[in-house]
CSV table of C-alpha atoms in Angstrom, one decimal:
chain,number,residue,atom,x,y,z
F,1,MET,CA,35.6,-104.2,17.2
F,2,ALA,CA,38.1,-101.7,18.6
F,3,ARG,CA,40.7,-100.1,16.3
F,4,THR,CA,44.1,-100.9,17.5
F,5,ILE,CA,47.7,-100.2,16.4
F,6,SER,CA,50.9,-102.0,17.3
F,7,VAL,CA,54.0,-99.9,17.3
F,8,ALA,CA,57.7,-100.7,17.6
F,9,ALA,CA,60.9,-98.8,18.3
F,10,ILE,CA,64.3,-100.2,17.2
F,11,GLN,CA,67.4,-99.5,19.3
F,12,THR,CA,70.9,-100.5,18.0
F,13,SER,CA,74.3,-99.2,17.0
F,14,TYR,CA,75.4,-98.4,13.5
F,15,GLY,CA,78.7,-98.3,11.6
F,16,GLU,CA,80.3,-96.9,8.4
F,17,ASP,CA,78.9,-99.5,5.9
F,18,ILE,CA,75.4,-98.4,4.7
F,19,LYS,CA,74.6,-101.9,3.3
F,20,ALA,CA,75.4,-103.5,6.7
F,21,ASN,CA,73.3,-100.8,8.5
F,22,ILE,CA,70.4,-101.5,6.2
F,23,ALA,CA,70.7,-105.2,6.7
F,24,LYS,CA,70.9,-104.8,10.5
F,25,THR,CA,67.8,-102.6,10.4
F,26,GLU,CA,65.9,-105.0,8.2
F,27,GLY,CA,66.7,-107.8,10.7
F,28,PHE,CA,65.1,-105.8,13.6
F,29,ILE,CA,62.1,-104.9,11.4
F,30,ARG,CA,61.5,-108.6,10.8
F,31,ASP,CA,61.9,-109.3,14.5
F,32,ALA,CA,59.4,-106.5,15.4
F,33,ALA,CA,56.9,-107.8,12.7
F,34,LYS,CA,57.1,-111.3,14.2
F,35,LYS,CA,56.1,-109.7,17.6
F,36,GLY,CA,53.0,-108.2,15.9
F,37,ALA,CA,54.3,-104.7,15.2
F,38,GLN,CA,52.5,-102.8,12.4
F,39,VAL,CA,54.4,-99.5,12.5
F,40,ILE,CA,58.1,-99.9,13.1
F,41,LEU,CA,60.5,-97.0,13.8
F,42,PRO,CA,64.3,-97.1,13.1
F,43,SER,CA,66.4,-94.4,14.6
F,44,GLU,CA,67.6,-91.2,12.9
F,45,LEU,CA,70.0,-91.4,10.0
F,46,PHE,CA,70.6,-95.1,10.4
F,47,GLN,CA,72.4,-95.1,7.0
F,48,GLY,CA,75.7,-94.6,8.8
F,49,PRO,CA,77.4,-93.0,11.8
F,50,TYR,CA,76.0,-89.7,13.1
F,51,PHE,CA,78.3,-87.5,11.1
F,52,CYS,CA,77.2,-84.1,12.4
F,53,THR,CA,79.7,-84.0,15.3
F,54,THR,CA,82.1,-82.0,13.0
F,55,GLN,CA,82.0,-80.1,9.8
F,56,GLU,CA,83.4,-82.2,7.0
F,57,GLU,CA,82.3,-81.7,3.4
F,58,LYS,CA,82.9,-85.4,2.5
F,59,TRP,CA,79.5,-86.3,4.1
F,60,PHE,CA,77.6,-84.4,1.5
F,61,ALA,CA,78.4,-87.2,-0.8
F,62,THR,CA,76.2,-89.5,1.3
F,63,ALA,CA,73.0,-87.7,0.6
F,64,TYR,CA,70.6,-89.0,-2.0
F,65,GLU,CA,67.2,-88.1,-3.6
F,66,ALA,CA,64.4,-89.2,-1.3
F,67,LYS,CA,62.6,-91.4,-3.8
F,68,THR,CA,65.7,-93.4,-4.7
F,69,HIS,CA,67.7,-93.3,-1.5
F,70,PRO,CA,69.3,-96.7,-0.8
F,71,CYS,CA,67.6,-97.1,2.5
F,72,VAL,CA,64.2,-96.4,1.0
F,73,LYS,CA,64.6,-98.7,-2.0
F,74,ALA,CA,66.0,-101.5,0.2
F,75,LEU,CA,63.1,-101.3,2.7
F,76,GLU,CA,60.2,-100.8,0.2
F,77,PRO,CA,60.0,-104.6,-0.5
F,78,VAL,CA,60.4,-105.4,3.2
F,79,ALA,CA,57.5,-103.2,4.1
F,80,LYS,CA,55.4,-104.8,1.3
F,81,GLU,CA,56.4,-108.4,2.2
F,82,LEU,CA,55.7,-108.0,6.0
F,83,GLY,CA,52.8,-105.6,5.6
F,84,VAL,CA,54.2,-103.0,7.9
F,85,VAL,CA,54.7,-99.2,7.9
F,86,ILE,CA,58.3,-97.9,8.2
F,87,PRO,CA,59.2,-94.3,8.7
F,88,VAL,CA,62.7,-94.3,7.0
F,89,SER,CA,65.1,-91.6,8.2
F,90,ILE,CA,67.5,-90.4,5.4
F,91,TYR,CA,70.0,-87.8,4.5
F,92,GLU,CA,68.2,-86.2,1.5
F,93,ARG,CA,69.5,-84.2,-1.4
F,94,ASP,CA,67.1,-82.2,-3.6
F,95,GLY,CA,69.2,-80.4,-6.2
F,96,PRO,CA,71.5,-78.1,-4.3
F,97,ALA,CA,69.5,-78.4,-1.1
F,98,TYR,CA,70.2,-80.9,1.7
F,99,TYR,CA,67.7,-82.1,4.3
F,100,ASN,CA,67.3,-84.4,7.3
F,101,SER,CA,64.2,-86.2,6.1
F,102,ILE,CA,61.7,-89.0,6.7
F,103,VAL,CA,60.1,-91.1,3.9
F,104,ILE,CA,57.0,-92.9,5.0
F,105,LEU,CA,56.6,-96.4,3.6
F,106,ASP,CA,53.1,-97.8,3.9
F,107,ALA,CA,52.2,-101.5,4.4
F,108,ASP,CA,52.1,-102.1,0.6
F,109,GLY,CA,55.7,-100.7,0.2
F,110,LYS,CA,54.5,-97.5,-1.4
F,111,GLN,CA,55.9,-94.1,-0.5
F,112,LEU,CA,53.4,-91.8,1.1
F,113,GLY,CA,55.6,-88.8,1.0
F,114,VAL,CA,58.4,-86.9,2.7
F,115,TYR,CA,58.8,-84.8,5.9
F,116,ARG,CA,61.8,-82.6,6.2
F,117,LYS,CA,63.1,-81.9,9.7
F,118,SER,CA,61.9,-78.4,10.8
F,119,HIS,CA,64.2,-77.6,13.7
F,120,ILE,CA,68.0,-77.9,13.1
F,121,PRO,CA,70.3,-77.9,16.0
F,122,ASP,CA,73.7,-76.2,16.0
F,123,GLY,CA,76.0,-76.8,18.9
F,124,PRO,CA,79.0,-78.9,20.1
F,125,GLY,CA,78.6,-82.4,18.8
F,126,TYR,CA,75.4,-81.6,16.9
F,127,GLN,CA,76.5,-79.3,14.1
F,128,GLU,CA,73.5,-80.0,11.8
F,129,LYS,CA,73.1,-76.5,10.4
F,130,TYR,CA,76.3,-77.2,8.3
F,131,TYR,CA,74.6,-80.2,6.7
F,132,PHE,CA,70.9,-79.5,6.6
F,133,ARG,CA,68.7,-76.5,5.8
F,134,PRO,CA,65.4,-76.2,7.8
F,135,GLY,CA,62.7,-78.3,6.3
F,136,ASP,CA,60.2,-76.7,3.9
F,137,THR,CA,57.4,-79.3,4.2
F,138,GLY,CA,55.8,-78.1,7.4
F,139,PHE,CA,54.6,-80.7,9.9
F,140,LYS,CA,52.8,-83.6,8.3
F,141,VAL,CA,50.6,-86.5,9.3
F,142,TRP,CA,50.1,-89.7,7.3
F,143,ASP,CA,47.1,-91.9,6.8
F,144,THR,CA,48.7,-95.4,6.9
F,145,ALA,CA,47.2,-98.8,6.7
F,146,PHE,CA,47.0,-98.9,10.5
F,147,GLY,CA,46.2,-95.4,11.6
F,148,ARG,CA,47.1,-91.7,11.2
F,149,ILE,CA,50.6,-91.0,12.4
F,150,GLY,CA,52.8,-88.0,12.9
F,151,VAL,CA,56.6,-88.0,12.7
F,152,GLY,CA,59.0,-85.5,14.0
F,153,ILE,CA,62.8,-85.9,13.8
F,154,CYS,CA,65.1,-85.7,16.9
F,155,TRP,CA,65.5,-81.9,17.7
F,156,ASP,CA,61.8,-81.4,16.7
F,157,GLN,CA,60.9,-83.3,19.9
F,158,TRP,CA,62.0,-80.5,22.1
F,159,PHE,CA,59.4,-78.2,20.7
F,160,PRO,CA,55.8,-78.7,22.0
F,161,GLU,CA,54.3,-76.9,19.1
F,162,ALA,CA,55.5,-79.6,16.7
F,163,ALA,CA,53.7,-82.3,18.7
F,164,ARG,CA,50.6,-80.1,19.1
F,165,ALA,CA,50.5,-79.3,15.3
F,166,MET,CA,50.6,-82.9,14.4
F,167,ALA,CA,47.9,-83.7,17.0
F,168,LEU,CA,45.7,-81.0,15.6
F,169,MET,CA,46.1,-82.5,12.2
F,170,GLY,CA,44.7,-85.7,13.5
F,171,ALA,CA,47.7,-87.8,14.4
F,172,GLU,CA,46.9,-90.8,16.5
F,173,VAL,CA,50.5,-91.7,17.5
F,174,LEU,CA,53.6,-89.6,17.3
F,175,PHE,CA,57.0,-91.0,16.3
F,176,TYR,CA,60.5,-89.5,16.9
F,177,PRO,CA,63.6,-91.1,15.3
F,178,THR,CA,66.5,-89.7,17.2
F,179,ALA,CA,70.3,-89.6,17.5
F,180,ILE,CA,71.3,-88.1,20.9
F,181,GLY,CA,73.9,-88.8,23.5
F,182,SER,CA,76.8,-87.2,25.2
F,183,GLU,CA,77.6,-83.5,25.2
F,184,PRO,CA,81.2,-83.1,24.3
F,185,HIS,CA,81.5,-79.5,25.7
F,186,ASP,CA,80.4,-80.7,29.2
F,187,SER,CA,81.1,-84.3,30.3
F,188,SER,CA,78.9,-83.8,33.4
F,189,LEU,CA,75.8,-83.0,31.3
F,190,ASP,CA,73.4,-85.9,30.9
F,191,THR,CA,70.3,-85.0,28.9
F,192,ARG,CA,68.7,-88.5,28.9
F,193,ASP,CA,66.0,-87.8,31.5
F,194,PRO,CA,65.0,-84.3,30.1
F,195,TRP,CA,64.9,-85.9,26.7
F,196,ARG,CA,62.5,-88.5,27.9
F,197,ARG,CA,60.4,-86.1,29.9
F,198,ALA,CA,59.9,-83.7,26.9
F,199,MET,CA,58.3,-86.5,24.9
F,200,GLN,CA,56.3,-87.8,27.9
F,201,GLY,CA,55.0,-84.3,28.2
F,202,HIS,CA,53.8,-84.3,24.6
F,203,ALA,CA,52.0,-87.6,25.3
F,204,VAL,CA,50.2,-86.1,28.3
F,205,SER,CA,49.4,-82.7,26.7
F,206,ASN,CA,48.0,-84.3,23.6
F,207,VAL,CA,46.6,-87.5,25.1
F,208,ILE,CA,48.5,-89.4,22.5
F,209,PRO,CA,51.1,-92.3,22.5
F,210,VAL,CA,54.7,-91.3,21.7
F,211,VAL,CA,57.4,-93.6,20.2
F,212,ALA,CA,61.1,-92.7,20.2
F,213,SER,CA,64.0,-94.6,18.7
F,214,ASN,CA,67.6,-93.7,19.6
F,215,ARG,CA,70.9,-95.3,18.7
F,216,ILE,CA,73.5,-96.7,21.1
F,217,GLY,CA,77.2,-97.0,21.3
F,218,VAL,CA,80.4,-95.0,21.2
F,219,GLU,CA,81.2,-94.0,17.6
F,220,ALA,CA,84.5,-93.0,16.0
F,221,SER,CA,83.8,-89.4,16.7
F,222,GLY,CA,83.8,-90.2,20.4
F,223,GLN,CA,80.1,-89.4,20.7
F,224,ASN,CA,78.4,-91.9,23.1
F,225,PHE,CA,74.7,-92.4,22.3
F,226,TYR,CA,72.6,-93.2,25.3
F,227,GLY,CA,69.7,-95.3,23.8
F,228,SER,CA,66.9,-95.2,26.3
F,229,SER,CA,64.3,-95.6,23.5
F,230,LEU,CA,60.7,-95.6,24.7
F,231,ILE,CA,57.1,-96.0,24.1
F,232,ALA,CA,54.9,-93.7,26.2
F,233,ASP,CA,51.1,-94.0,26.6
F,234,HIS,CA,48.6,-91.2,26.6
F,235,ARG,CA,49.4,-90.5,30.3
F,236,GLY,CA,53.1,-90.2,29.6
F,237,ASP,CA,53.8,-93.4,31.4
F,238,LEU,CA,56.6,-95.5,29.9
F,239,VAL,CA,54.9,-98.7,28.9
F,240,GLN,CA,58.0,-100.0,27.1
F,241,SER,CA,61.6,-98.7,27.4
F,242,PHE,CA,65.2,-99.6,26.9
F,243,GLU,CA,68.2,-98.7,29.0
F,244,ARG,CA,71.3,-97.0,27.7
F,245,ALA,CA,73.0,-100.1,26.1
F,246,ASP,CA,70.1,-102.4,25.3
F,247,GLU,CA,69.7,-103.6,21.7
F,248,GLY,CA,66.5,-104.9,20.2
F,249,VAL,CA,62.9,-103.8,19.6
F,250,LEU,CA,60.1,-102.5,21.8
F,251,VAL,CA,56.5,-103.4,20.9
F,252,HIS,CA,53.2,-102.2,22.3
F,253,THR,CA,49.6,-102.1,21.2
F,254,PHE,CA,47.2,-99.2,21.7
F,255,ASP,CA,43.4,-99.0,21.5
F,256,LEU,CA,42.8,-96.1,19.1
F,257,ASP,CA,39.1,-95.9,19.8
F,258,PHE,CA,39.7,-95.6,23.5
F,259,LEU,CA,42.3,-92.9,22.9
F,260,ASP,CA,40.0,-90.9,20.6
F,261,ARG,CA,37.2,-90.8,23.2
F,262,HIS,CA,39.6,-90.1,26.1
F,263,ARG,CA,41.3,-87.3,24.2
F,264,ALA,CA,37.9,-85.7,23.6
F,265,ALA,CA,37.0,-86.1,27.3
F,266,TRP,CA,40.1,-84.2,28.4
F,267,GLY,CA,39.0,-81.2,26.4
F,268,PHE,CA,42.5,-79.9,25.5
F,269,PHE,CA,41.5,-79.2,22.0
F,270,ARG,CA,38.0,-78.0,22.9
F,271,ASP,CA,39.5,-75.3,25.2
F,272,ARG,CA,42.3,-74.0,23.1
F,273,ARG,CA,42.1,-70.1,23.1
F,274,THR,CA,43.4,-69.4,19.6
F,275,GLU,CA,42.6,-65.7,19.9
F,276,PHE,CA,45.6,-65.4,22.3
F,277,TYR,CA,48.0,-67.1,19.9
F,278,ARG,CA,48.1,-64.4,17.2
């Protein structure tokens, strides 16, 4: 019997109230689980609005220790009840250090560990270096109840080496929680299509499915998030996708045994010339 994995991406808007945001996310997780999803991805920093548009010290008070973060503690019993895996995006505090992080909840509700965002953007509307230091975990993959997954966070997705590193570590599906939209310094700049193409390229170059969840809506900062969440197959084709204002869940099932054989047949990992990378 073939090994399969059913994945889901959540696309929605978020407000100021963390409890309301958690409840909203839980509702979409339950909807995705009813549709057969086994690994369900909320978007980046769903605990509240995307606060990195400006530099305001008040937001440091919204960071919590990873193991006891309100989003993590609220979704642990949900993961266990539904028997699903949830990569939970959080604002993490570890002593005096602050990170943009992911906690992986397995299908029994247990925490598998933490990944801290490696690449931190710093530009108009995305001033993350004020709030987060670069992650110190390195890229990671996780043996979940349904397969081996890799998770990058938003800006990580622009770097092909992040996807390749996770693929070399044996990831079978890549996930990217994201918060991206308008560019306040240039109203004519629309990054939606390049954003999609970058991840579709990761799928092609690593013969691996890619799942991306983005938020939607115009927030109090004026930032307009363009949604367009996606599930791409090993060819980079969009097998499921949302438009800019859609709200809901995307679900798709992949045959992991087929992908494993097909990845070997392409030879991308066989023909790597590591002697040239030093």
